PDB file of C-alpha atoms in Angstrom:
ATOM      1  CA  LYS A  11      -2.915  13.734 -16.204  1.00  0.00           C
ATOM      2  CA  ALA A  12      -0.871  14.530 -13.069  1.00  0.00           C
ATOM      3  CA  GLY A  13      -0.484  11.785 -10.603  1.00  0.00           C
ATOM      4  CA  VAL A  14      -0.769  11.801  -6.815  1.00  0.00           C
ATOM      5  CA  THR A  15       1.583  14.527  -5.374  1.00  0.00           C
ATOM      6  CA  GLN A  16       2.848  14.447  -1.776  1.00  0.00           C
ATOM      7  CA  THR A  17       4.824  17.208  -0.082  1.00  0.00           C
ATOM      8  CA  PRO A  18       7.350  17.372   1.472  1.00  0.00           C
ATOM      9  CA  ARG A  19       9.317  14.476   0.077  1.00  0.00           C
ATOM     10  CA  TYR A  20      11.646  14.300   3.035  1.00  0.00           C
ATOM     11  CA  LEU A  21      11.296  15.777   6.623  1.00  0.00           C
ATOM     12  CA  ILE A  22      13.411  15.545   9.777  1.00  0.00           C
ATOM     13  CA  LYS A  23      11.749  16.572  12.917  1.00  0.00           C
ATOM     14  CA  THR A  24      12.678  16.319  16.620  1.00  0.00           C
ATOM     15  CA  ARG A  25      10.808  14.243  19.216  1.00  0.00           C
ATOM     16  CA  GLY A  26       7.767  16.149  20.693  1.00  0.00           C
ATOM     17  CA  GLN A  27       7.249  18.296  17.675  1.00  0.00           C
ATOM     18  CA  GLN A  28       4.324  18.056  15.408  1.00  0.00           C
ATOM     19  CA  VAL A  29       4.283  17.626  11.482  1.00  0.00           C
ATOM     20  CA  THR A  30       1.815  18.056   8.712  1.00  0.00           C
ATOM     21  CA  LEU A  31       2.152  16.141   5.499  1.00  0.00           C
ATOM     22  CA  SER A  32       0.078  17.015   2.312  1.00  0.00           C
ATOM     23  CA  CYS A  33      -1.444  15.036  -0.500  1.00  0.00           C
ATOM     24  CA  SER A  34      -3.005  16.038  -3.620  1.00  0.00           C
ATOM     25  CA  PRO A  35      -4.951  13.322  -5.419  1.00  0.00           C
ATOM     26  CA  ILE A  36      -5.381  12.668  -9.057  1.00  0.00           C
ATOM     27  CA  SER A  37      -7.869  15.098 -10.517  1.00  0.00           C
ATOM     28  CA  GLY A  38     -11.421  13.813 -10.034  1.00  0.00           C
ATOM     29  CA  HIS A  39     -10.510  11.349  -7.314  1.00  0.00           C
ATOM     30  CA  ARG A  40     -12.441  11.902  -4.163  1.00  0.00           C
ATOM     31  CA  SER A  41     -11.046   9.280  -1.894  1.00  0.00           C
ATOM     32  CA  VAL A  42      -7.585   9.775  -0.190  1.00  0.00           C
ATOM     33  CA  SER A  43      -6.119   6.989   2.063  1.00  0.00           C
ATOM     34  CA  TRP A  44      -2.977   7.343   4.175  1.00  0.00           C
ATOM     35  CA  TYR A  45      -0.584   4.638   5.073  1.00  0.00           C
ATOM     36  CA  GLN A  46       2.396   4.251   7.314  1.00  0.00           C
ATOM     37  CA  GLN A  47       5.288   1.958   5.821  1.00  0.00           C
ATOM     38  CA  THR A  48       8.073   0.824   7.959  1.00  0.00           C
ATOM     39  CA  PRO A  49      10.696  -1.990   7.096  1.00  0.00           C
ATOM     40  CA  GLY A  50       9.164  -5.380   7.589  1.00  0.00           C
ATOM     41  CA  GLN A  51       5.768  -4.131   8.616  1.00  0.00           C
ATOM     42  CA  GLY A  52       4.203  -3.468   5.158  1.00  0.00           C
ATOM     43  CA  LEU A  53       1.653  -0.769   4.874  1.00  0.00           C
ATOM     44  CA  GLN A  54      -0.323   0.063   7.880  1.00  0.00           C
ATOM     45  CA  PHE A  55      -3.676   1.769   7.205  1.00  0.00           C
ATOM     46  CA  LEU A  56      -3.997   5.142   8.917  1.00  0.00           C
ATOM     47  CA  PHE A  57      -7.338   6.579   7.732  1.00  0.00           C
ATOM     48  CA  GLU A  58      -9.388   7.263   4.575  1.00  0.00           C
ATOM     49  CA  TYR A  59     -11.239  10.414   3.585  1.00  0.00           C
ATOM     50  CA  PHE A  60     -13.966  10.747   1.064  1.00  0.00           C
ATOM     51  CA  SER A  61     -15.793  13.907   0.274  1.00  0.00           C
ATOM     52  CA  GLU A  62     -14.160  15.762   3.138  1.00  0.00           C
ATOM     53  CA  THR A  63     -15.249  13.010   5.760  1.00  0.00           C
ATOM     54  CA  GLN A  64     -13.291  10.401   7.502  1.00  0.00           C
ATOM     55  CA  ARG A  65     -14.677   7.243   6.216  1.00  0.00           C
ATOM     56  CA  ASN A  66     -12.343   4.544   7.672  1.00  0.00           C
ATOM     57  CA  LYS A  67      -9.808   4.685  10.511  1.00  0.00           C
ATOM     58  CA  GLY A  68      -6.837   2.210  11.447  1.00  0.00           C
ATOM     59  CA  ASN A  69      -5.566   1.363  14.720  1.00  0.00           C
ATOM     60  CA  PHE A  70      -3.305   4.368  15.409  1.00  0.00           C
ATOM     61  CA  PRO A  71      -3.239   6.610  18.373  1.00  0.00           C
ATOM     62  CA  GLY A  72      -5.110   9.909  18.379  1.00  0.00           C
ATOM     63  CA  ARG A  73      -1.858  11.815  17.789  1.00  0.00           C
ATOM     64  CA  PHE A  74      -2.371  10.917  14.129  1.00  0.00           C
ATOM     65  CA  SER A  75      -5.166  12.937  12.497  1.00  0.00           C
ATOM     66  CA  GLY A  76      -6.092  14.028   9.083  1.00  0.00           C
ATOM     67  CA  ARG A  77      -8.636  16.218   7.085  1.00  0.00           C
ATOM     68  CA  GLN A  78      -9.764  16.760   3.554  1.00  0.00           C
ATOM     69  CA  PHE A  79     -10.488  19.795   1.799  1.00  0.00           C
ATOM     70  CA  SER A  80     -13.354  20.532  -0.625  1.00  0.00           C
ATOM     71  CA  ASN A  81     -10.810  20.209  -3.573  1.00  0.00           C
ATOM     72  CA  SER A  82     -10.041  16.615  -2.236  1.00  0.00           C
ATOM     73  CA  ARG A  83      -6.516  17.532  -1.113  1.00  0.00           C
ATOM     74  CA  SER A  84      -5.773  15.912   2.111  1.00  0.00           C
ATOM     75  CA  GLU A  85      -3.385  16.486   5.079  1.00  0.00           C
ATOM     76  CA  MET A  86      -2.087  14.266   7.709  1.00  0.00           C
ATOM     77  CA  ASN A  87      -0.901  15.671  11.092  1.00  0.00           C
ATOM     78  CA  VAL A  88       1.143  13.836  13.775  1.00  0.00           C
ATOM     79  CA  SER A  89       1.516  15.596  17.087  1.00  0.00           C
ATOM     80  CA  THR A  90       4.110  14.929  19.894  1.00  0.00           C
ATOM     81  CA  LEU A  91       6.337  13.037  17.479  1.00  0.00           C
ATOM     82  CA  GLU A  92       8.056   9.827  18.732  1.00  0.00           C
ATOM     83  CA  LEU A  93      11.049   8.129  17.444  1.00  0.00           C
ATOM     84  CA  GLY A  94       8.925   5.182  16.313  1.00  0.00           C
ATOM     85  CA  ASP A  95       6.898   7.557  13.982  1.00  0.00           C
ATOM     86  CA  SER A  96       9.882   7.500  11.569  1.00  0.00           C
ATOM     87  CA  ALA A  97       8.508   6.014   8.533  1.00  0.00           C
ATOM     88  CA  LEU A  98       7.495   6.425   4.872  1.00  0.00           C
ATOM     89  CA  TYR A  99       3.956   7.870   4.780  1.00  0.00           C
ATOM     90  CA  LEU A 100       2.093   7.136   1.621  1.00  0.00           C
ATOM     91  CA  CYS A 101      -1.050   8.413   0.303  1.00  0.00           C
ATOM     92  CA  ALA A 102      -3.213   6.772  -2.262  1.00  0.00           C
ATOM     93  CA  SER A 103      -6.163   8.228  -4.217  1.00  0.00           C
ATOM     94  CA  SER A 104      -8.936   6.526  -6.001  1.00  0.00           C
ATOM     95  CA  LEU A 105     -12.372   7.537  -7.531  1.00  0.00           C
ATOM     96  CA  SER A 106     -14.439   6.280  -4.604  1.00  0.00           C
ATOM     97  CA  GLY A 107     -12.171   4.222  -2.530  1.00  0.00           C
ATOM     98  CA  GLY A 108     -11.028   0.664  -2.234  1.00  0.00           C
ATOM     99  CA  VAL A 109      -9.331  -1.028  -5.117  1.00  0.00           C
ATOM    100  CA  ARG A 110      -7.044   0.326  -7.867  1.00  0.00           C
ATOM    101  CA  ALA A 111      -5.607   3.080  -5.629  1.00  0.00           C
ATOM    102  CA  PHE A 112      -2.808   5.200  -7.103  1.00  0.00           C
ATOM    103  CA  PHE A 113      -0.020   6.052  -4.668  1.00  0.00           C
ATOM    104  CA  GLY A 114       1.998   9.187  -4.345  1.00  0.00           C
ATOM    105  CA  GLN A 115       5.828   9.023  -3.966  1.00  0.00           C
ATOM    106  CA  GLY A 116       5.592   9.367  -0.217  1.00  0.00           C
ATOM    107  CA  THR A 117       6.928  11.514   2.483  1.00  0.00           C
ATOM    108  CA  ARG A 118       9.994  10.179   4.368  1.00  0.00           C
ATOM    109  CA  LEU A 119       9.738  11.282   7.906  1.00  0.00           C
ATOM    110  CA  THR A 120      12.729  10.866  10.334  1.00  0.00           C
ATOM    111  CA  VAL A 121      12.287  11.735  13.898  1.00  0.00           C
ATOM    112  CA  VAL A 122      15.448  12.453  15.850  1.00  0.00           C
TER     113      VAL A 122
ATOM    114  CA  GLU V   3      -8.362 -10.814  13.078  1.00  0.00           C
ATOM    115  CA  ASP V   4      -7.899 -10.264   9.317  1.00  0.00           C
ATOM    116  CA  LYS V   5      -4.380 -10.861   8.155  1.00  0.00           C
ATOM    117  CA  VAL V   6      -2.354 -11.174   4.916  1.00  0.00           C
ATOM    118  CA  VAL V   7       0.947 -13.011   4.948  1.00  0.00           C
ATOM    119  CA  GLN V   8       3.574 -13.027   2.237  1.00  0.00           C
ATOM    120  CA  SER V   9       6.377 -15.352   1.740  1.00  0.00           C
ATOM    121  CA  PRO V  10       9.345 -15.281   1.560  1.00  0.00           C
ATOM    122  CA  LEU V  11      10.225 -12.132   2.996  1.00  0.00           C
ATOM    123  CA  SER V  12      13.222 -11.629   0.694  1.00  0.00           C
ATOM    124  CA  LEU V  13      14.531 -13.452  -2.259  1.00  0.00           C
ATOM    125  CA  VAL V  14      17.853 -13.115  -4.240  1.00  0.00           C
ATOM    126  CA  VAL V  15      17.912 -14.874  -7.600  1.00  0.00           C
ATOM    127  CA  HIS V  16      19.934 -14.385 -10.756  1.00  0.00           C
ATOM    128  CA  GLU V  17      18.778 -12.772 -14.063  1.00  0.00           C
ATOM    129  CA  GLY V  18      16.828 -15.217 -16.059  1.00  0.00           C
ATOM    130  CA  ASP V  19      15.594 -17.214 -13.285  1.00  0.00           C
ATOM    131  CA  THR V  20      11.705 -17.882 -12.516  1.00  0.00           C
ATOM    132  CA  VAL V  21      10.440 -16.794  -9.090  1.00  0.00           C
ATOM    133  CA  THR V  22       7.074 -17.455  -7.285  1.00  0.00           C
ATOM    134  CA  LEU V  23       5.964 -15.176  -4.595  1.00  0.00           C
ATOM    135  CA  ASN V  24       3.155 -16.241  -2.232  1.00  0.00           C
ATOM    136  CA  CYS V  25       0.418 -14.484  -0.405  1.00  0.00           C
ATOM    137  CA  SER V  26      -1.891 -16.195   1.840  1.00  0.00           C
ATOM    138  CA  TYR V  27      -4.891 -14.553   3.776  1.00  0.00           C
ATOM    139  CA  GLU V  28      -7.438 -14.898   6.393  1.00  0.00           C
ATOM    140  CA  VAL V  29     -10.002 -12.305   5.735  1.00  0.00           C
ATOM    141  CA  THR V  30     -13.656 -12.242   6.470  1.00  0.00           C
ATOM    142  CA  ASN V  31     -15.884 -11.529   3.445  1.00  0.00           C
ATOM    143  CA  PHE V  32     -13.038 -11.576   0.913  1.00  0.00           C
ATOM    144  CA  ARG V  33     -13.723  -9.317  -2.066  1.00  0.00           C
ATOM    145  CA  SER V  34     -10.643  -9.242  -4.124  1.00  0.00           C
ATOM    146  CA  LEU V  35      -6.783  -9.661  -3.922  1.00  0.00           C
ATOM    147  CA  LEU V  36      -4.370  -7.029  -5.392  1.00  0.00           C
ATOM    148  CA  TRP V  37      -0.690  -7.232  -6.139  1.00  0.00           C
ATOM    149  CA  TYR V  38       1.327  -4.006  -6.218  1.00  0.00           C
ATOM    150  CA  LYS V  39       5.124  -3.454  -7.229  1.00  0.00           C
ATOM    151  CA  GLN V  40       7.164  -0.992  -5.193  1.00  0.00           C
ATOM    152  CA  GLU V  41      10.351   0.037  -6.723  1.00  0.00           C
ATOM    153  CA  LYS V  42      11.489   3.170  -4.887  1.00  0.00           C
ATOM    154  CA  LYS V  43       8.585   4.650  -2.969  1.00  0.00           C
ATOM    155  CA  ALA V  44       5.284   4.656  -4.845  1.00  0.00           C
ATOM    156  CA  PRO V  45       3.663   1.183  -5.243  1.00  0.00           C
ATOM    157  CA  THR V  46       2.185   0.537  -8.625  1.00  0.00           C
ATOM    158  CA  PHE V  47      -0.838  -1.867  -9.467  1.00  0.00           C
ATOM    159  CA  LEU V  48      -0.073  -4.940 -11.103  1.00  0.00           C
ATOM    160  CA  PHE V  49      -3.140  -7.400 -10.921  1.00  0.00           C
ATOM    161  CA  MET V  50      -6.587  -7.545  -9.195  1.00  0.00           C
ATOM    162  CA  LEU V  51      -7.924 -11.084  -8.679  1.00  0.00           C
ATOM    163  CA  THR V  52     -11.477 -11.868  -7.756  1.00  0.00           C
ATOM    164  CA  SER V  53     -12.283 -15.231  -9.080  1.00  0.00           C
ATOM    165  CA  SER V  54     -10.460 -18.590  -8.175  1.00  0.00           C
ATOM    166  CA  GLY V  55      -8.370 -20.329 -10.964  1.00  0.00           C
ATOM    167  CA  ILE V  56      -8.363 -17.528 -13.480  1.00  0.00           C
ATOM    168  CA  GLU V  57      -4.920 -16.422 -14.234  1.00  0.00           C
ATOM    169  CA  LYS V  58      -4.125 -12.757 -14.881  1.00  0.00           C
ATOM    170  CA  LYS V  59      -1.073 -12.211 -17.129  1.00  0.00           C
ATOM    171  CA  SER V  60       0.848  -9.150 -18.219  1.00  0.00           C
ATOM    172  CA  GLY V  61       4.117  -9.971 -20.072  1.00  0.00           C
ATOM    173  CA  ARG V  62       6.454 -11.984 -17.955  1.00  0.00           C
ATOM    174  CA  LEU V  63       4.180 -11.465 -14.789  1.00  0.00           C
ATOM    175  CA  SER V  64       1.333 -13.758 -14.011  1.00  0.00           C
ATOM    176  CA  SER V  65      -0.938 -14.273 -10.990  1.00  0.00           C
ATOM    177  CA  ILE V  66      -3.654 -16.805  -9.825  1.00  0.00           C
ATOM    178  CA  LEU V  67      -5.963 -17.008  -6.935  1.00  0.00           C
ATOM    179  CA  ASP V  68      -7.045 -20.008  -4.957  1.00  0.00           C
ATOM    180  CA  LYS V  69     -10.095 -18.970  -2.926  1.00  0.00           C
ATOM    181  CA  LYS V  70     -10.600 -22.545  -1.327  1.00  0.00           C
ATOM    182  CA  GLU V  71      -6.964 -22.601   0.017  1.00  0.00           C
ATOM    183  CA  LEU V  72      -6.940 -18.797   0.537  1.00  0.00           C
ATOM    184  CA  PHE V  73      -3.762 -17.838  -1.232  1.00  0.00           C
ATOM    185  CA  SER V  74      -2.379 -16.256  -4.394  1.00  0.00           C
ATOM    186  CA  ILE V  75       0.853 -16.629  -6.223  1.00  0.00           C
ATOM    187  CA  LEU V  76       2.604 -14.068  -8.376  1.00  0.00           C
ATOM    188  CA  ASN V  77       5.035 -15.600 -11.006  1.00  0.00           C
ATOM    189  CA  ILE V  78       7.778 -13.747 -12.807  1.00  0.00           C
ATOM    190  CA  THR V  79       9.592 -15.639 -15.579  1.00  0.00           C
ATOM    191  CA  ALA V  80      12.917 -14.799 -17.183  1.00  0.00           C
ATOM    192  CA  THR V  81      13.620 -12.253 -14.478  1.00  0.00           C
ATOM    193  CA  GLN V  82      15.436  -8.933 -15.311  1.00  0.00           C
ATOM    194  CA  THR V  83      17.264  -6.615 -12.906  1.00  0.00           C
ATOM    195  CA  GLY V  84      14.368  -4.237 -13.414  1.00  0.00           C
ATOM    196  CA  ASP V  85      12.132  -6.620 -11.551  1.00  0.00           C
ATOM    197  CA  SER V  86      14.106  -5.803  -8.363  1.00  0.00           C
ATOM    198  CA  ALA V  87      11.450  -4.340  -6.019  1.00  0.00           C
ATOM    199  CA  ILE V  88       9.199  -4.997  -3.121  1.00  0.00           C
ATOM    200  CA  TYR V  89       6.080  -6.911  -4.118  1.00  0.00           C
ATOM    201  CA  LEU V  90       2.982  -6.161  -2.068  1.00  0.00           C
ATOM    202  CA  CYS V  91      -0.121  -8.161  -1.733  1.00  0.00           C
ATOM    203  CA  ALA V  92      -3.393  -6.712  -0.441  1.00  0.00           C
ATOM    204  CA  VAL V  93      -6.833  -7.948   0.319  1.00  0.00           C
ATOM    205  CA  GLU V  94      -9.901  -6.006   0.082  1.00  0.00           C
ATOM    206  CA  ALA V  95     -12.199  -6.482   2.940  1.00  0.00           C
ATOM    207  CA  PRO V  96     -15.235  -4.786   4.369  1.00  0.00           C
ATOM    208  CA  SER V  97     -14.800  -1.966   6.925  1.00  0.00           C
ATOM    209  CA  VAL V  98     -17.248   0.046   9.117  1.00  0.00           C
ATOM    210  CA  SER V  99     -18.617   2.050   6.149  1.00  0.00           C
ATOM    211  CA  ASN V 100     -16.824   0.745   3.154  1.00  0.00           C
ATOM    212  CA  TYR V 101     -14.063  -1.554   1.944  1.00  0.00           C
ATOM    213  CA  GLN V 102     -10.383  -1.254   2.850  1.00  0.00           C
ATOM    214  CA  LEU V 103      -7.207  -2.928   1.978  1.00  0.00           C
ATOM    215  CA  ILE V 104      -5.398  -5.220   4.260  1.00  0.00           C
ATOM    216  CA  TRP V 105      -1.609  -5.397   3.304  1.00  0.00           C
ATOM    217  CA  GLY V 106       1.051  -7.974   3.683  1.00  0.00           C
ATOM    218  CA  ALA V 107       4.461  -7.126   4.773  1.00  0.00           C
ATOM    219  CA  GLY V 108       5.781  -7.539   1.161  1.00  0.00           C
ATOM    220  CA  THR V 109       8.485  -9.641  -0.490  1.00  0.00           C
ATOM    221  CA  LYS V 110      11.818  -7.890  -1.349  1.00  0.00           C
ATOM    222  CA  LEU V 111      13.057  -9.368  -4.589  1.00  0.00           C
ATOM    223  CA  ILE V 112      16.648  -8.877  -5.766  1.00  0.00           C
ATOM    224  CA  ILE V 113      17.676  -9.958  -9.182  1.00  0.00           C
ATOM    225  CA  LYS V 114      21.464 -10.210  -9.720  1.00  0.00           C
ATOM    226  CA  PRO V 115      22.787  -9.615 -13.053  1.00  0.00           C
TER     227      PRO V 115
END
């Protein structure tokens, strides 16, 4: 079956702009988690959605938001982009959350 | 504050060598520890460990957990260039409404031919 699909794969934005990233989970998976990965920092947890509800949230400013639709697809939005937001954004899906998450290929966001 | 620390941060070895990657953790109410391999972008699952002293093995890779000393190791024997990747360790810990994964910074492994 199809894996986790993230779009777009690459994105270049200017400071102050906003961006929306999309994640389509594996069919049947209801949990989608988002992570930010920067060199040397590992994966930093942004938030998790389960059945259209945000279930967990990491320590990121309110500029980072997300939502999940009834088909479990999820979007992440970052407003007022800063240079420090340049990173690889990964989403992971699982049946109900937690372990054995399957990751997408990520969206590489560059803010200039 | 819960944390997961991996060492070394980077490692360069020659093909055929054996490597040991370390992951230590300080996590309240530990539930499980997971290892992932990240070759290009998408991390892929390797092992999940929940019990101390029980080795998980898959081909040339093996991992073991020590819950008393709060660490895990990932061993790779007879390394190949295809083993070059970032190896990530994560610990499952409770959150407000469920469990979440706390990630280490990763070990970047480079295998030279």
